[in-house]
Amino acid sequence: MPIDPSAAIELTAFKWVPPFARGQVRDLRPRWAMEEQGLDYRLRLLDATRPCPEPYLLEQPWGQVPVLDDGGVTLFESGAILLHLAQKDERLLPADPQRRATATSWLFAAFNSIEPLMFELSTVSIFSRDAEWATLRKPSLMETLGGRLDRLADRLGDAGYLDGEFTVADIAMATVLRVAHRTALVPDRPRLAAYLARCEARPAFQRALADQLAEFDRNEPAAA
Amino acid sequence: MPIDPSAAIELTAFKWVPPFARGQVRDLRPRWAMEEQGLDYRLRLLDATRPCPEPYLLEQPWGQVPVLDDGGVTLFESGAILLHLAQKDERLLPADPQRRATATSWLFAAFNSIEPLMFELSTVSIFSRDAEWATLRKPSLMETLGGRLDRLADRLGDAGYLDGEFTVADIAMATVLRVAHRTALVPDRPRLAAYLARCEARPAFQRALADQLAEFDRNEPAAA
């Protein structure tokens, strides 16, 4: 069990979030990576309430989680944290130059070519769902995002993972695809659905997810 | 002059794009990095017309530029390419562990925390500007993006660059900020405006931009 209060690596996470955000908060990504690697970490739990305390903004400019402190070296942005962790371990980032280049390309693809459309999906479907523009925008967004996921499914083909073997890019891509969990975008594409199921079936993912959810359960406010 | 037809590094770029996209196409990023590094590269020019030829989709799943071939090792996604190039050279990615971690954090921040909102800005202001939803969406998007740029300006403070000294993260962030060039988002924030001007004044940026634009001028179709 990698969560260890005396571990050298510290990860920030939220103490509690509302149900719609559970299993989506981005500390899930480094938790998953460290489970794959068997790296111990301790948690620093933050209130998700706003406004974010000023001192934390010096650690994380947007007031989000996660921040990683690895023996005094600190990073923000889940992509940077994933890359930092993966560089410790060839199981997540292969040493072969082409395989490393491919994994890095897919890592950025998840964050810069798929997730931006997923952010827009969350805006339209959750945060601004009652706005007229959101209703009008949704069909064209679903078409654009669907087209990009078609390309992703084509490139994945029958491979088990983006680069054949599991790498850090799959942690990024699977957690990005999970954002669409209320839609048919992934289920409608059998190769993507099988890929996501394969990623989520990994024991390391299951442990990371269970640990994130357990914390929210533990800190559930008493009913009014 | 790094463009050299016999160079070991090959970069893809578009032969010609319409005026609104000039100076924005993302091969500008690795061009700038290689100018900073004095690394020679050759160009492989592609038609920007759609549909994208199938073989290129095997190199770049979204049919975009750039793709980098570095002596037989290939990468796609401008973020992955920037990181690959920066890892060759401490001038773009410092060796000190904390400075490297900070530069990497800002690199991902540009691609995952600022650029997604810039993509949405381009959708609303250019690609879908005639849609009713785009008109309705624009005010709240400008507010969200503006809030994030306020945070960025706060964190930058009076520093010359994101990490004090210039790094690959500034190539990413400056090219991301340039997407908003038709708006007052950057000019309204004097620290950001000064930062962007400082980045754009670098001779390496100027050469990279001039080289991208010169190619479009050379391949300008004859007037009908």
Short mmCIF file of C-alpha atoms in Angstrom, two decimals, chain B:
data_model
loop_
_atom_site.label_atom_id
_atom_site.label_comp_id
_atom_site.label_asym_id
_atom_site.label_seq_id
_atom_site.Cartn_x
_atom_site.Cartn_y
_atom_site.Cartn_z
CA MET B 1 20.75 29.89 -40.46
CA PRO B 2 19.49 26.53 -39.10
CA ILE B 3 17.45 25.59 -42.19
CA ASP B 4 19.75 23.21 -44.06
CA PRO B 5 18.51 20.59 -46.56
CA SER B 6 21.23 18.18 -45.43
CA ALA B 7 20.45 18.46 -41.69
CA ALA B 8 19.79 15.28 -39.66
CA ILE B 9 16.63 16.75 -38.12
CA GLU B 10 13.53 17.02 -40.28
CA LEU B 11 10.49 19.12 -39.38
CA THR B 12 7.13 19.10 -41.14
CA ALA B 13 5.43 22.41 -41.90
CA PHE B 14 2.64 23.57 -44.18
CA LYS B 15 3.54 24.94 -47.60
CA TRP B 16 0.88 27.60 -47.40
CA VAL B 17 -1.91 28.62 -44.98
CA PRO B 18 -4.47 31.44 -45.15
CA PRO B 19 -3.49 34.78 -43.60
CA PHE B 20 -5.34 34.27 -40.27
CA ALA B 21 -3.13 31.27 -39.44
CA ARG B 22 0.24 32.77 -40.36
CA GLY B 23 2.64 33.12 -37.48
CA GLN B 24 0.41 30.75 -35.50
CA VAL B 25 1.11 27.35 -37.06
CA ARG B 26 2.77 25.19 -34.48
CA ASP B 27 5.96 24.31 -36.34
CA LEU B 28 6.91 27.79 -35.08
CA ARG B 29 7.60 26.24 -31.67
CA PRO B 30 10.34 23.75 -32.63
CA ARG B 31 11.72 26.25 -35.18
CA TRP B 32 12.17 28.72 -32.32
CA ALA B 33 13.74 26.10 -30.05
CA MET B 34 16.20 25.03 -32.73
CA GLU B 35 17.09 28.67 -33.43
CA GLU B 36 17.83 29.15 -29.71
CA GLN B 37 19.97 26.02 -29.79
CA GLY B 38 21.68 26.63 -33.13
CA LEU B 39 20.46 23.21 -34.30
CA ASP B 40 20.19 22.70 -38.04
CA TYR B 41 16.98 21.29 -39.49
CA ARG B 42 15.49 20.58 -42.88
CA LEU B 43 11.85 21.11 -43.80
CA ARG B 44 9.33 18.70 -45.25
CA LEU B 45 6.52 20.83 -46.61
CA LEU B 46 2.96 19.51 -46.70
CA ASP B 47 -0.25 20.71 -48.28
CA ALA B 48 -2.63 21.96 -45.61
CA THR B 49 -5.57 20.89 -47.78
CA ARG B 50 -8.00 18.35 -46.40
CA PRO B 51 -8.56 15.44 -46.20
CA CYS B 52 -5.09 14.71 -44.91
CA PRO B 53 -3.33 11.89 -46.83
CA GLU B 54 -3.63 8.56 -44.97
CA PRO B 55 0.14 7.92 -44.71
CA TYR B 56 0.65 11.19 -42.82
CA LEU B 57 -2.02 10.17 -40.29
CA LEU B 58 0.30 7.33 -39.31
CA GLU B 59 2.87 9.96 -38.41
CA GLN B 60 0.50 12.52 -36.88
CA PRO B 61 -2.89 11.14 -35.79
CA TRP B 62 -4.72 14.48 -36.20
CA GLY B 63 -3.20 15.38 -39.58
CA GLN B 64 -1.49 18.43 -38.08
CA VAL B 65 2.04 19.81 -38.12
CA PRO B 66 4.68 19.51 -36.78
CA VAL B 67 6.26 16.06 -36.84
CA LEU B 68 9.96 15.88 -35.97
CA ASP B 69 12.33 13.22 -37.28
CA ASP B 70 15.56 13.37 -35.33
CA GLY B 71 17.94 11.00 -37.09
CA GLY B 72 15.25 8.33 -37.37
CA VAL B 73 13.48 8.90 -34.04
CA THR B 74 10.11 10.51 -34.74
CA LEU B 75 7.78 12.52 -32.50
CA PHE B 76 4.45 14.29 -32.90
CA GLU B 77 2.72 16.95 -30.73
CA SER B 78 4.60 20.22 -30.46
CA GLY B 79 4.90 19.79 -26.67
CA ALA B 80 6.64 16.43 -27.01
CA ILE B 81 8.90 17.84 -29.72
CA LEU B 82 9.83 20.86 -27.58
CA LEU B 83 10.65 18.60 -24.64
CA HIS B 84 12.74 16.29 -26.83
CA LEU B 85 14.74 19.21 -28.21
CA ALA B 86 15.10 20.88 -24.81
CA GLN B 87 16.52 17.71 -23.28
CA LYS B 88 19.53 18.16 -25.58
CA ASP B 89 20.48 21.48 -24.08
CA GLU B 90 20.62 23.00 -20.58
CA ARG B 91 19.95 26.44 -22.04
CA LEU B 92 16.37 25.34 -22.62
CA LEU B 93 15.98 22.84 -19.76
CA PRO B 94 18.22 23.49 -16.74
CA ALA B 95 20.09 20.59 -15.12
CA ASP B 96 19.32 21.72 -11.55
CA PRO B 97 16.49 19.41 -10.36
CA GLN B 98 14.17 22.15 -9.03
CA ARG B 99 14.70 24.42 -12.02
CA ARG B 100 14.07 21.49 -14.37
CA ALA B 101 10.91 20.58 -12.43
CA THR B 102 9.65 24.18 -12.57
CA ALA B 103 10.33 24.51 -16.30
CA THR B 104 8.54 21.21 -16.94
CA SER B 105 5.59 22.31 -14.80
CA TRP B 106 5.22 25.53 -16.79
CA LEU B 107 5.62 23.64 -20.07
CA PHE B 108 2.58 21.51 -19.21
CA ALA B 109 0.76 24.54 -17.77
CA ALA B 110 1.00 26.26 -21.16
CA PHE B 111 -0.38 23.22 -22.98
CA ASN B 112 -2.98 22.00 -20.50
CA SER B 113 -4.06 25.02 -18.41
CA ILE B 114 -3.85 27.97 -20.82
CA GLU B 115 -3.99 26.63 -24.38
CA PRO B 116 -7.28 24.72 -23.97
CA LEU B 117 -9.01 28.06 -23.32
CA MET B 118 -7.14 29.56 -26.27
CA PHE B 119 -8.46 26.76 -28.48
CA GLU B 120 -11.95 27.66 -27.33
CA LEU B 121 -11.21 31.33 -28.07
CA SER B 122 -10.19 30.42 -31.65
CA THR B 123 -13.36 28.37 -32.06
CA VAL B 124 -15.56 31.20 -30.83
CA SER B 125 -13.71 34.03 -32.61
CA ILE B 126 -12.70 32.40 -35.89
CA PHE B 127 -13.96 28.94 -36.78
CA SER B 128 -17.53 29.25 -35.43
CA ARG B 129 -17.77 33.03 -35.18
CA ASP B 130 -21.07 33.15 -37.10
CA ALA B 131 -22.82 30.66 -34.81
CA GLU B 132 -25.30 32.05 -32.29
CA TRP B 133 -23.77 29.97 -29.49
CA ALA B 134 -20.36 31.51 -30.13
CA THR B 135 -21.69 35.03 -29.63
CA LEU B 136 -23.45 33.95 -26.43
CA ARG B 137 -20.43 32.06 -25.11
CA LYS B 138 -17.76 34.66 -25.74
CA PRO B 139 -18.27 36.89 -22.63
CA SER B 140 -17.99 34.05 -20.10
CA LEU B 141 -15.04 32.53 -21.94
CA MET B 142 -13.20 35.86 -21.91
CA GLU B 143 -13.85 36.10 -18.18
CA THR B 144 -12.54 32.59 -17.47
CA LEU B 145 -9.51 33.04 -19.69
CA GLY B 146 -8.88 36.50 -18.29
CA GLY B 147 -8.97 35.12 -14.74
CA ARG B 148 -6.42 32.50 -15.61
CA LEU B 149 -4.18 35.09 -17.28
CA ASP B 150 -4.45 37.24 -14.13
CA ARG B 151 -3.04 34.32 -12.15
CA LEU B 152 -0.29 33.85 -14.70
CA ALA B 153 0.60 37.56 -14.53
CA ASP B 154 0.63 37.37 -10.70
CA ARG B 155 2.98 34.41 -10.71
CA LEU B 156 5.24 35.99 -13.31
CA GLY B 157 5.49 39.17 -11.21
CA ASP B 158 8.50 41.16 -12.29
CA ALA B 159 10.51 38.14 -13.40
CA GLY B 160 11.86 38.22 -16.92
CA TYR B 161 10.73 34.70 -17.69
CA LEU B 162 8.54 32.01 -16.08
CA ASP B 163 11.50 30.39 -14.34
CA GLY B 164 13.61 33.57 -14.04
CA GLU B 165 15.88 32.59 -16.92
CA PHE B 166 14.53 31.73 -20.36
CA THR B 167 13.58 28.05 -20.80
CA VAL B 168 11.57 25.87 -23.17
CA ALA B 169 8.49 26.74 -21.07
CA ASP B 170 8.67 30.31 -22.36
CA ILE B 171 8.62 29.06 -25.97
CA ALA B 172 5.44 27.17 -25.11
CA MET B 173 3.79 29.96 -23.11
CA ALA B 174 4.65 32.80 -25.49
CA THR B 175 3.33 30.91 -28.52
CA VAL B 176 0.17 30.05 -26.57
CA LEU B 177 -0.35 33.71 -25.56
CA ARG B 178 0.10 34.76 -29.19
CA VAL B 179 -3.14 32.91 -30.03
CA ALA B 180 -5.04 35.78 -28.36
CA HIS B 181 -3.38 38.42 -30.55
CA ARG B 182 -6.68 39.77 -31.87
CA THR B 183 -7.93 40.49 -28.33
CA ALA B 184 -6.96 42.84 -25.50
CA LEU B 185 -6.32 39.90 -23.14
CA VAL B 186 -2.55 40.33 -23.16
CA PRO B 187 -2.30 44.13 -23.69
CA ASP B 188 -4.70 44.65 -20.75
CA ARG B 189 -2.18 42.92 -18.45
CA PRO B 190 1.05 44.97 -18.56
CA ARG B 191 3.20 42.24 -17.00
CA LEU B 192 2.02 39.70 -19.56
CA ALA B 193 2.39 42.19 -22.39
CA ALA B 194 5.97 42.96 -21.32
CA TYR B 195 6.70 39.24 -20.97
CA LEU B 196 5.36 38.42 -24.43
CA ALA B 197 7.24 41.36 -25.97
CA ARG B 198 10.44 40.17 -24.26
CA CYS B 199 9.98 36.66 -25.67
CA GLU B 200 9.13 37.91 -29.15
CA ALA B 201 12.14 40.23 -29.19
CA ARG B 202 14.53 37.30 -28.97
CA PRO B 203 16.47 37.00 -32.23
CA ALA B 204 15.74 33.25 -32.34
CA PHE B 205 11.99 33.93 -32.29
CA GLN B 206 12.33 36.58 -34.97
CA ARG B 207 14.25 34.23 -37.26
CA ALA B 208 11.80 31.36 -36.69
CA LEU B 209 8.81 33.57 -37.44
CA ALA B 210 10.42 35.11 -40.53
CA ASP B 211 11.25 31.64 -41.88
CA GLN B 212 7.68 30.40 -41.38
CA LEU B 213 6.20 33.48 -43.05
CA ALA B 214 8.70 33.46 -45.93
CA GLU B 215 7.60 29.96 -46.89
CA PHE B 216 3.94 31.06 -47.11
CA ASP B 217 4.95 34.08 -49.24
CA ARG B 218 6.99 31.86 -51.54
CA ASN B 219 4.06 29.52 -52.07
CA GLU B 220 1.34 32.15 -52.38
CA PRO B 221 -1.10 30.96 -55.08
CA ALA B 222 -1.38 33.27 -58.07
CA ALA B 223 -4.43 35.56 -57.85
CA ALA B 224 -7.40 34.15 -59.76
#
